[in-house]
Amino acid sequence: EERRVKECLLFYSMEANKETDGCRLKDLPGFLIGQVWPRERVVMGLKVSKWLREEIHANAEAVLFSAAKGLGHSPDAFETSDIRSDLNKFSSSTKVYVSVDNVTVFKVSKILDAIVKTFSPEPQSILPICSSPPPKPESTLGHCLAGLCMDRLGGGDGEILPFLTALQHCSAMEEVAIREFWIGDDGREYLAKAIASFRELKCLDLQLYLGDEGAEQLAQALVSCTALQQLTLQHNHIQDRGLEVLFGALGNCRRLHHVDLQHNMLGLSGAVAIGTLLAHCSHLQLLDLSHTKLDDESASALLLNLQLDAPRSLQHFRIRCNNCTSATVAELAAITWPALQTLDLEENQVGDEGATVLASALHRFSALRTLSLGRGGVGENGAVALSEALRRGDGRALTELNLGWNMLQLGGAEALAQALPCCPLLSTLKLSSNQITGEGLTAITAVLPQCQALVKLDLRSNAISQDAAAALAHAMAKCEGVMHVDLRWNRFTDTRWLKALPDLSHSPYNPDGSESDPRQAHARSVLRLH
């Protein structure tokens, strides 16, 4: 999808430099594309030509605006810009998606107001976003605004309240993302009223430090949002009471396929409520409970419901950085998730016992691509158990294995080396900070010719000698594939030996500052040593 959008979207600059106007995103210089796509602060506007509608889908009209620094500093410039004349080609039924980054709500309001004028056949139907009395329900914006993204906004409740009041009349709203904004009591109330009016809401992403009270207000609003598919509530300081009320109110949202609750505080009653709901969400694909202080008791309550009626569609399960132990791993291993692709248990107390239990059940996860047990207290015995499972043919779909910051030592490294040829798709192996010595690296080096898919090998912060590193460099030079190996922060005291290394790139960065892609056909192997 991203590749297709890059092909279709044309670039338009509100700045004085017009050299890049009319370029497709895919043709922009690397330093500029980093500013406009994706997830970086957008500093210039994007325009969409009539060709976009005809190319993607004749009946799916959509306009994407980036109202950031370029437009944000001078909203009035919109009136005389080519964007306005370009938008005249669209009808009043066109869906408008507005992405706002690092500008005040007041400027956002002026920009939206200017956009509405383009679609409005009559001036009296223009939505006065920041004025009173409140806008009328028949406002043009209420019919055309389908998505809104607001990040890192300035101001407080005083600025955002009129905006939230206006949103109450946007009945066509399908996607809402308001992040990194501290909202007060009045703001939470107005936000709940606005969300309650979004009967077609499919994606909701809020990072507003809602707390339990805000979660309860949100719960009342979401009762009528039965089309909801994605719910992201990171960094909202919601505790057990709020989560229990919230998920208890989502009983009719059976289409949920994406639930992200990172950086909240999940306890027993909240886990029961989440598990009860999600057990009936047959389309669930992602569940992320990382950084929620989840412990064995709460995890058991959650997994008990999922075990009774496990969503067979679940693809990504993440509970990193919590207080779970091998007991939770054992309950996870008892569930059959045939579509599971990502299992992230990093920064939990997995230990050798948990790794051994997981290894014995690895055959249950035939689609597993990413397994992360980093910082989990896994030692040599756990690594040996995982190695034996991989050698049996379990985990053949793995593309990434993260065992960094554990205690594998020499025995664990040697065991994993024997298993690597049995992982035909493994492209990333993370073994940083595992007390691996030169002997361990030598064992890995010996099997590199059999690991055609291996692209990235992370061995930072170990006890690897320069002789073993030099042998690895020579082996990499003979391999047909392209690899990035990171050996920083090992025991290299003498740098004279670097001159004898084969012709490898010693920097993982391209001349323009972007990270090189080892999967490109013209790329060269990289060995990072310092």
Coordinates of C-alpha atoms in Angstrom, one line a residue:
E1 CA 0.0 0.0 0.0
E2 CA 2.8 2.4 0.9
R3 CA 4.5 1.7 -2.4
R4 CA 1.4 2.3 -4.4
V5 CA 0.7 5.6 -2.6
K6 CA 4.3 6.8 -3.3
E7 CA 3.6 6.0 -7.0
C8 CA 0.4 8.0 -7.0
L9 CA 0.9 11.1 -4.8
L10 CA 2.3 14.2 -6.3
F11 CA 4.4 16.6 -4.2
Y12 CA 3.6 20.2 -3.8
S13 CA 5.7 22.7 -1.8
M14 CA 4.4 25.9 -0.1
E15 CA 8.0 27.1 0.0
A16 CA 9.8 29.3 -2.5
N17 CA 11.7 26.5 -4.1
K18 CA 9.5 25.0 -6.8
E19 CA 12.0 22.6 -8.4
T20 CA 10.3 19.5 -7.0
D21 CA 6.7 20.5 -7.7
G22 CA 4.9 17.9 -9.6
C23 CA 7.3 15.1 -8.7
R24 CA 6.0 11.8 -7.5
L25 CA 7.0 10.9 -4.0
K26 CA 9.0 8.0 -5.3
D27 CA 11.2 10.3 -7.4
L28 CA 12.0 12.8 -4.6
P29 CA 15.6 13.0 -3.3
G30 CA 16.4 10.8 -0.3
F31 CA 16.9 13.7 2.2
L32 CA 13.5 15.2 1.2
I33 CA 11.5 12.0 1.2
G34 CA 12.6 11.5 4.9
Q35 CA 10.8 14.7 5.7
V36 CA 7.5 13.8 4.0
W37 CA 7.2 10.0 4.4
P38 CA 6.5 8.2 6.6
R39 CA 6.0 9.0 10.3
E40 CA 8.4 11.9 10.2
R41 CA 7.4 15.5 10.7
V42 CA 5.9 16.7 7.4
V43 CA 7.2 20.1 6.5
M44 CA 5.5 20.7 3.2
G45 CA 2.1 20.2 1.6
L46 CA 1.0 17.3 -0.6
K47 CA -1.5 17.7 -3.4
V48 CA -3.4 15.0 -5.2
S49 CA -4.2 15.4 -8.9
K50 CA -7.3 14.2 -10.7
W51 CA -5.1 11.4 -12.1
L52 CA -4.9 9.9 -8.6
R53 CA -8.7 9.3 -8.4
E54 CA -8.8 7.7 -11.9
E55 CA -5.7 5.6 -11.2
I56 CA -6.5 4.1 -7.8
H57 CA -10.2 3.6 -8.1
A58 CA -12.8 5.6 -10.0
N59 CA -15.3 5.4 -7.1
A60 CA -12.9 5.9 -4.2
E61 CA -12.2 9.7 -4.1
A62 CA -9.9 10.8 -1.4
V63 CA -7.7 13.8 -0.7
L64 CA -4.7 13.8 1.7
F65 CA -3.6 17.0 3.3
S66 CA -0.5 17.6 5.3
A67 CA -1.2 20.7 7.3
A68 CA 2.1 21.1 9.1
K69 CA 4.8 23.7 9.2
G70 CA 4.5 24.7 5.6
L71 CA 0.8 25.4 5.7
G72 CA 0.7 25.9 9.5
H73 CA 2.8 29.1 9.4
S74 CA 0.5 30.7 6.8
P75 CA -2.9 29.2 6.6
D76 CA -4.2 32.1 4.5
A77 CA -1.7 31.1 1.8
F78 CA -4.1 28.2 1.0
E79 CA -6.5 30.6 -0.6
T80 CA -4.2 31.6 -3.4
S81 CA -2.3 28.4 -3.8
D82 CA -2.5 25.9 -6.6
I83 CA -3.9 23.4 -4.1
R84 CA -7.2 25.2 -4.0
S85 CA -7.6 25.2 -7.8
D86 CA -6.6 21.6 -7.9
L87 CA -9.2 20.6 -5.3
N88 CA -12.0 22.3 -7.3
K89 CA -11.9 19.2 -9.5
F90 CA -13.3 17.1 -6.6
S91 CA -16.9 16.8 -5.6
S92 CA -18.5 17.5 -2.3
S93 CA -18.7 13.8 -1.6
T94 CA -14.9 13.4 -1.6
K95 CA -13.3 12.1 1.6
V96 CA -10.8 14.4 3.1
Y97 CA -8.0 13.1 5.3
V98 CA -6.1 15.8 7.2
S99 CA -2.7 15.1 8.9
V100 CA -1.6 17.8 11.4
D101 CA 1.8 17.8 13.0
N102 CA 3.2 20.3 15.4
V103 CA 0.9 23.2 14.8
T104 CA -1.7 24.9 17.1
V105 CA -5.3 24.0 17.0
F106 CA -6.2 27.5 15.9
K107 CA -4.1 27.1 12.8
V108 CA -5.6 23.7 12.2
S109 CA -9.0 25.2 12.3
K110 CA -8.2 27.9 9.8
I111 CA -6.7 25.3 7.4
L112 CA -9.7 23.0 7.7
D113 CA -12.0 26.0 7.1
A114 CA -10.1 26.8 3.9
I115 CA -10.4 23.2 2.8
V116 CA -14.1 23.2 3.4
K117 CA -14.5 26.3 1.2
T118 CA -13.2 24.4 -1.7
F119 CA -16.0 21.8 -1.5
S120 CA -18.8 24.2 -0.5
P121 CA -21.3 25.2 -3.2
E122 CA -22.7 27.9 -0.9
P123 CA -20.7 30.2 1.3
Q124 CA -23.2 30.0 4.1
S125 CA -22.5 26.3 4.6
I126 CA -18.9 26.9 5.5
L127 CA -18.0 25.5 9.0
P128 CA -16.7 28.1 11.4
I129 CA -14.5 25.8 13.4
C130 CA -13.4 28.2 16.1
S131 CA -16.4 30.4 16.4
S132 CA -19.7 30.4 18.3
P133 CA -22.5 29.5 18.2
P134 CA -21.6 25.9 17.5
P135 CA -21.7 24.8 13.9
K136 CA -24.8 23.4 12.3
P137 CA -25.1 19.7 11.6
E138 CA -25.6 20.3 7.9
S139 CA -22.1 21.8 7.7
T140 CA -20.2 20.8 4.6
L141 CA -17.3 19.5 6.7
G142 CA -19.6 17.2 8.5
H143 CA -20.3 15.4 5.2
C144 CA -16.8 15.2 3.8
L145 CA -14.3 14.9 6.7
A146 CA -13.5 11.2 7.0
G147 CA -10.1 11.1 8.8
L148 CA -8.2 13.3 11.2
C149 CA -4.6 13.0 12.5
M150 CA -3.3 15.5 15.1
D151 CA 0.2 15.0 16.6
R152 CA 2.1 17.1 19.2
L153 CA -0.4 19.9 19.3
G154 CA 0.1 23.1 21.3
G155 CA -2.5 24.6 23.7
G156 CA -4.9 23.1 26.2
D157 CA -8.6 22.6 26.6
G158 CA -9.2 26.3 25.9
E159 CA -8.1 25.8 22.3
I160 CA -9.3 22.3 21.6
L161 CA -12.8 22.6 22.9
P162 CA -14.3 24.5 20.0
F163 CA -12.6 22.1 17.7
L164 CA -14.0 19.1 19.5
T165 CA -17.4 20.7 19.4
A166 CA -17.2 21.0 15.6
L167 CA -16.2 17.4 15.3
Q168 CA -19.5 16.3 16.9
H169 CA -21.1 17.0 13.5
C170 CA -18.7 14.9 11.4
S171 CA -20.9 11.9 11.0
A172 CA -18.7 10.5 8.2
M173 CA -15.6 10.2 10.4
E174 CA -13.9 6.8 10.0
E175 CA -10.4 7.4 11.3
V176 CA -9.3 9.6 14.3
A177 CA -5.8 9.9 15.7
I178 CA -5.1 12.6 18.4
R179 CA -1.7 12.0 20.1
E180 CA 0.6 13.6 22.6
F181 CA -1.9 16.1 23.9
W182 CA -2.7 16.6 27.6
I183 CA -6.5 16.8 27.8
G184 CA -8.4 18.1 30.8
D185 CA -11.8 17.3 32.3
D186 CA -13.7 19.4 29.9
G187 CA -11.7 18.1 27.0
R188 CA -12.5 14.5 27.9
E189 CA -16.2 15.3 28.0
Y190 CA -16.2 17.0 24.7
L191 CA -14.1 14.3 23.1
A192 CA -16.5 11.6 24.3
K193 CA -19.4 13.5 22.7
A194 CA -17.6 13.8 19.4
I195 CA -16.7 10.1 19.3
A196 CA -20.3 9.1 20.1
S197 CA -21.3 10.8 16.9
F198 CA -18.9 8.8 14.7
R199 CA -21.2 5.9 13.9
E200 CA -18.9 4.8 11.1
L201 CA -15.7 5.0 13.2
K202 CA -13.2 2.2 12.3
C203 CA -9.9 3.4 13.6
L204 CA -9.3 5.2 16.9
D205 CA -5.9 6.2 18.2
L206 CA -5.8 8.4 21.3
Q207 CA -2.7 9.3 23.3
L208 CA -4.2 11.9 25.7
Y209 CA -3.4 10.7 29.2
L210 CA -7.1 10.0 29.7
G211 CA -6.8 8.1 33.0
D212 CA -9.6 6.0 34.4
E213 CA -12.2 8.8 34.3
G214 CA -11.5 9.5 30.7
A215 CA -11.6 5.8 29.8
E216 CA -15.1 5.5 31.4
Q217 CA -16.3 8.5 29.4
L218 CA -14.8 6.9 26.2
A219 CA -16.5 3.6 27.0
Q220 CA -19.9 5.3 26.9
A221 CA -19.1 6.9 23.6
L222 CA -17.9 3.7 21.9
V223 CA -21.0 1.7 22.7
S224 CA -22.6 2.9 19.4
C225 CA -19.3 2.5 17.4
T226 CA -20.0 -1.0 16.3
A227 CA -17.8 -0.7 13.2
L228 CA -14.7 -0.2 15.2
Q229 CA -11.8 -2.3 13.9
Q230 CA -8.6 -0.7 15.4
L231 CA -8.2 0.6 18.9
T232 CA -4.9 2.2 20.0
L233 CA -4.7 3.7 23.5
Q234 CA -1.0 4.1 24.2
H235 CA 0.2 6.2 27.1
N236 CA -3.2 7.0 28.6
H237 CA -2.4 6.1 32.2
I238 CA -5.5 3.9 32.3
Q239 CA -5.6 1.5 35.2
D240 CA -7.5 -1.6 36.0
R241 CA -10.9 0.1 36.7
G242 CA -10.9 2.1 33.5
L243 CA -9.9 -0.9 31.3
E244 CA -12.6 -3.0 32.9
V245 CA -15.3 -0.5 32.1
L246 CA -13.9 0.3 28.7
F247 CA -13.7 -3.3 27.4
G248 CA -17.0 -4.2 29.1
A249 CA -18.7 -1.6 27.0
L250 CA -17.2 -2.9 23.7
G251 CA -19.4 -6.0 23.6
N252 CA -20.8 -5.1 20.2
C253 CA -17.4 -4.4 18.6
R254 CA -16.9 -7.9 17.2
R255 CA -14.9 -6.6 14.2
L256 CA -11.9 -5.5 16.3
H257 CA -8.7 -6.8 14.7
H258 CA -6.1 -4.4 16.3
V259 CA -5.9 -3.7 20.0
D260 CA -2.8 -1.7 21.3
L261 CA -2.8 -0.8 25.0
Q262 CA 0.9 -0.1 25.5
H263 CA 2.0 1.9 28.6
N264 CA -1.2 1.5 30.7
M265 CA -1.6 -0.4 33.9
L266 CA -3.3 -3.8 33.5
G267 CA -4.5 -5.8 36.5
L268 CA -6.7 -8.8 37.1
S269 CA -10.1 -7.4 36.5
G270 CA -9.0 -5.5 33.4
A271 CA -7.3 -8.7 32.0
V272 CA -10.6 -10.6 32.5
A273 CA -12.6 -8.0 30.7
I274 CA -10.1 -7.8 27.8
G275 CA -9.9 -11.6 27.5
T276 CA -13.7 -12.0 27.6
L277 CA -14.2 -9.5 24.8
L278 CA -11.4 -10.6 22.5
A279 CA -12.3 -14.3 22.7
H280 CA -15.3 -13.4 20.6
C281 CA -13.4 -11.2 18.1
S282 CA -12.9 -13.7 15.4
H283 CA -10.9 -11.3 13.3
L284 CA -8.4 -10.3 15.9
Q285 CA -4.9 -9.9 14.4
L286 CA -2.9 -7.8 16.8
L287 CA -2.8 -7.6 20.6
D288 CA -0.1 -5.5 22.2
L289 CA 0.0 -5.3 26.0
S290 CA 3.6 -4.2 26.3
H291 CA 4.6 -2.0 29.3
T292 CA 1.4 -2.6 31.2
K293 CA 2.8 -4.2 34.3
L294 CA 1.2 -7.5 33.4
D295 CA 2.0 -10.3 35.8
D296 CA 1.4 -14.0 35.9
E297 CA -2.0 -13.8 37.6
S298 CA -3.4 -11.2 35.1
A299 CA -1.9 -13.0 32.2
S300 CA -3.4 -16.2 33.3
A301 CA -6.9 -14.6 33.4
L302 CA -6.4 -13.2 30.0
L303 CA -5.1 -16.3 28.4
L304 CA -7.7 -18.5 30.0
N305 CA -10.4 -16.8 28.0
L306 CA -8.3 -16.9 24.9
Q307 CA -7.6 -20.6 25.4
L308 CA -11.2 -21.5 25.7
D309 CA -12.1 -19.7 22.4
A310 CA -8.8 -18.6 20.9
P311 CA -9.0 -16.2 17.9
R312 CA -7.4 -18.3 15.2
S313 CA -6.7 -15.2 13.2
L314 CA -4.3 -13.7 15.8
Q315 CA -1.0 -12.8 14.0
H316 CA 0.9 -10.6 16.5
F317 CA 1.0 -11.0 20.3
R318 CA 3.3 -8.7 22.2
I319 CA 3.7 -8.4 26.0
R320 CA 7.2 -7.1 26.2
C321 CA 8.6 -5.3 29.3
N322 CA 6.2 -6.8 31.9
N323 CA 6.4 -9.0 35.0
C324 CA 5.6 -12.4 33.5
T325 CA 7.6 -15.6 34.2
S326 CA 7.8 -19.1 32.8
A327 CA 4.3 -19.8 34.1
T328 CA 2.8 -17.4 31.6
V329 CA 5.0 -18.9 28.9
A330 CA 3.6 -22.3 29.7
E331 CA 0.1 -21.1 29.3
L332 CA 0.9 -19.4 26.0
A333 CA 2.5 -22.6 24.8
A334 CA -0.8 -24.5 25.4
I335 CA -2.7 -22.3 23.0
T336 CA -2.8 -23.1 19.3
W337 CA -2.5 -20.0 17.2
P338 CA -2.0 -21.3 13.6
A339 CA -1.7 -17.7 12.1
L340 CA 0.6 -16.3 14.8
Q341 CA 3.6 -14.5 13.1
T342 CA 5.0 -12.4 16.0
L343 CA 5.6 -13.5 19.6
D344 CA 7.3 -10.8 21.6
L345 CA 8.2 -11.7 25.2
E346 CA 11.2 -9.4 25.6
E347 CA 12.1 -8.1 29.0
N348 CA 10.1 -10.7 30.9
Q349 CA 11.4 -13.3 33.4
V350 CA 11.3 -16.2 30.9
G351 CA 14.4 -18.0 32.1
D352 CA 15.7 -21.4 30.9
E353 CA 12.4 -23.0 32.1
G354 CA 10.3 -20.8 30.0
A355 CA 12.5 -21.1 26.9
T356 CA 12.4 -24.9 27.3
V357 CA 8.6 -25.0 27.5
L358 CA 8.3 -22.7 24.5
A359 CA 10.8 -24.8 22.5
S360 CA 8.7 -28.0 23.2
A361 CA 5.6 -26.2 21.8
L362 CA 7.2 -24.4 18.9
H363 CA 5.5 -26.8 16.5
R364 CA 2.2 -25.3 17.4
F365 CA 3.3 -22.0 15.8
S366 CA 3.9 -23.1 12.3
A367 CA 3.5 -19.5 10.9
L368 CA 5.8 -17.9 13.5
R369 CA 8.2 -15.4 11.8
T370 CA 9.5 -13.3 14.7
L371 CA 10.4 -14.6 18.2
S372 CA 11.8 -12.2 20.7
L373 CA 13.1 -13.5 24.1
G374 CA 15.6 -10.7 24.6
R375 CA 16.5 -9.6 28.2
G376 CA 14.6 -12.7 29.4
G377 CA 17.2 -14.4 31.6
V378 CA 17.7 -17.2 29.1
G379 CA 20.9 -19.2 29.6
E380 CA 22.8 -22.0 28.0
N381 CA 20.1 -24.7 28.7
G382 CA 17.3 -22.6 27.2
A383 CA 19.4 -21.9 24.1
V384 CA 20.1 -25.6 23.7
A385 CA 16.4 -26.5 24.0
L386 CA 15.5 -23.9 21.4
S387 CA 18.3 -25.2 19.2
E388 CA 17.0 -28.8 19.4
A389 CA 13.5 -27.6 18.4
L390 CA 14.9 -25.7 15.4
R391 CA 16.9 -28.7 14.3
R392 CA 13.7 -30.9 14.4
G393 CA 12.3 -28.5 11.8
D394 CA 10.0 -26.5 14.2
G395 CA 10.1 -22.8 13.5
R396 CA 11.0 -23.2 9.8
A397 CA 9.1 -20.0 9.0
L398 CA 11.2 -17.9 11.4
T399 CA 12.7 -14.8 9.9
E400 CA 13.9 -13.0 13.1
L401 CA 15.2 -14.5 16.4
N402 CA 16.0 -12.1 19.2
L403 CA 18.0 -13.6 22.1
G404 CA 20.0 -10.5 22.9
W405 CA 21.0 -9.5 26.4
N406 CA 20.8 -13.0 27.9
M407 CA 23.4 -15.4 29.2
L408 CA 23.9 -17.9 26.4
Q409 CA 27.7 -18.0 26.7
L410 CA 29.8 -20.4 24.6
G411 CA 27.5 -23.5 24.9
G412 CA 24.4 -21.5 23.8
A413 CA 26.2 -20.0 20.8
E414 CA 27.5 -23.3 19.7
A415 CA 24.1 -24.9 20.0
L416 CA 22.4 -22.2 18.0
A417 CA 25.1 -22.4 15.3
Q418 CA 24.1 -26.0 14.7
A419 CA 20.5 -25.0 14.3
L420 CA 21.0 -22.1 11.9
P421 CA 21.2 -24.2 8.7
C422 CA 17.8 -25.6 9.7
C423 CA 16.2 -22.1 9.5
P424 CA 16.0 -21.5 5.7
L425 CA 14.2 -18.1 6.1
L426 CA 16.1 -16.6 9.1
S427 CA 17.3 -13.2 8.1
T428 CA 17.9 -11.5 11.5
L429 CA 19.7 -13.0 14.5
K430 CA 20.3 -10.9 17.6
L431 CA 22.8 -12.2 20.1
S432 CA 24.1 -9.0 21.7
S433 CA 25.5 -9.1 25.3
N434 CA 25.5 -12.8 25.8
Q435 CA 29.1 -13.4 27.0
I436 CA 29.9 -15.1 23.7
T437 CA 33.6 -15.6 23.1
G438 CA 35.7 -16.0 20.0
E439 CA 35.0 -19.8 20.1
G440 CA 31.3 -19.1 19.9
L441 CA 31.7 -16.8 16.9
T442 CA 33.9 -19.4 15.2
A443 CA 31.1 -21.9 15.4
I444 CA 28.7 -19.4 13.8
T445 CA 31.2 -18.5 11.1
A446 CA 31.6 -22.1 10.1
V447 CA 27.9 -22.4 9.2
L448 CA 27.5 -19.1 7.4
P449 CA 27.8 -20.6 3.9
Q450 CA 24.7 -22.6 4.7
C451 CA 22.7 -19.6 5.9
Q452 CA 21.8 -18.0 2.6
A453 CA 18.9 -15.9 4.0
L454 CA 20.9 -14.5 6.9
V455 CA 21.2 -10.7 6.5
K456 CA 21.7 -9.2 9.9
L457 CA 23.8 -10.6 12.8
D458 CA 24.0 -8.6 16.0
L459 CA 26.9 -9.6 18.3
R460 CA 27.5 -6.4 20.1
S461 CA 28.9 -6.3 23.6
N462 CA 30.3 -9.8 23.8
A463 CA 33.8 -11.1 24.5
I464 CA 34.8 -11.8 20.9
S465 CA 38.5 -11.7 20.0
Q466 CA 39.9 -9.9 17.0
D467 CA 41.1 -13.2 15.5
A468 CA 37.6 -14.6 15.5
A469 CA 36.3 -11.3 14.0
A470 CA 39.0 -11.4 11.3
A471 CA 38.0 -15.0 10.4
L472 CA 34.3 -13.9 10.2
A473 CA 35.3 -11.1 7.8
H474 CA 37.1 -13.5 5.5
A475 CA 34.1 -15.9 5.6
M476 CA 31.7 -13.0 4.7
A477 CA 33.8 -12.1 1.7
K478 CA 33.3 -15.6 0.3
C479 CA 29.6 -15.8 1.0
E480 CA 27.3 -15.2 -1.9
G481 CA 24.7 -13.3 0.2
V482 CA 25.0 -9.8 1.7
M483 CA 25.3 -9.4 5.4
H484 CA 25.4 -6.7 8.1
V485 CA 27.3 -7.9 11.1
D486 CA 27.6 -5.7 14.2
L487 CA 30.6 -6.4 16.4
R488 CA 30.8 -3.2 18.3
W489 CA 31.9 -3.1 21.9
N490 CA 33.9 -6.3 21.9
R491 CA 37.5 -6.8 23.0
F492 CA 39.4 -5.2 20.1
T493 CA 42.5 -3.5 21.6
D494 CA 44.7 -3.5 18.5
T495 CA 43.4 -1.9 15.3
R496 CA 46.3 -2.8 13.0
W497 CA 44.6 -6.0 12.0
L498 CA 41.9 -4.0 10.3
K499 CA 44.2 -3.4 7.4
A500 CA 44.3 -7.1 6.6
L501 CA 40.5 -7.5 6.3
P502 CA 39.0 -8.2 2.9
D503 CA 37.2 -5.5 0.9
L504 CA 34.1 -5.0 3.0
S505 CA 32.2 -1.8 3.7
H506 CA 32.9 -0.6 7.3
S507 CA 30.0 1.8 7.5
P508 CA 26.3 0.9 7.4
Y509 CA 25.3 4.3 6.0
N510 CA 25.0 5.6 2.5
P511 CA 26.7 8.9 1.5
D512 CA 23.4 10.8 1.9
G513 CA 23.1 9.7 5.6
S514 CA 20.4 7.0 5.1
E515 CA 20.9 3.5 6.3
S516 CA 21.9 1.1 3.6
D517 CA 19.6 -1.8 2.7
P518 CA 21.5 -5.1 2.7
R519 CA 18.7 -6.7 0.6
Q520 CA 19.5 -4.5 -2.4
A521 CA 21.2 -6.3 -5.2
H522 CA 24.1 -3.8 -5.4
A523 CA 24.6 -3.6 -1.6
R524 CA 27.9 -4.8 0.0
S525 CA 28.4 -6.7 3.2
V526 CA 29.0 -4.5 6.2
L527 CA 31.1 -5.4 9.3
R528 CA 30.7 -2.8 12.1
L529 CA 33.6 -2.9 14.5
H530 CA 33.5 0.5 16.2

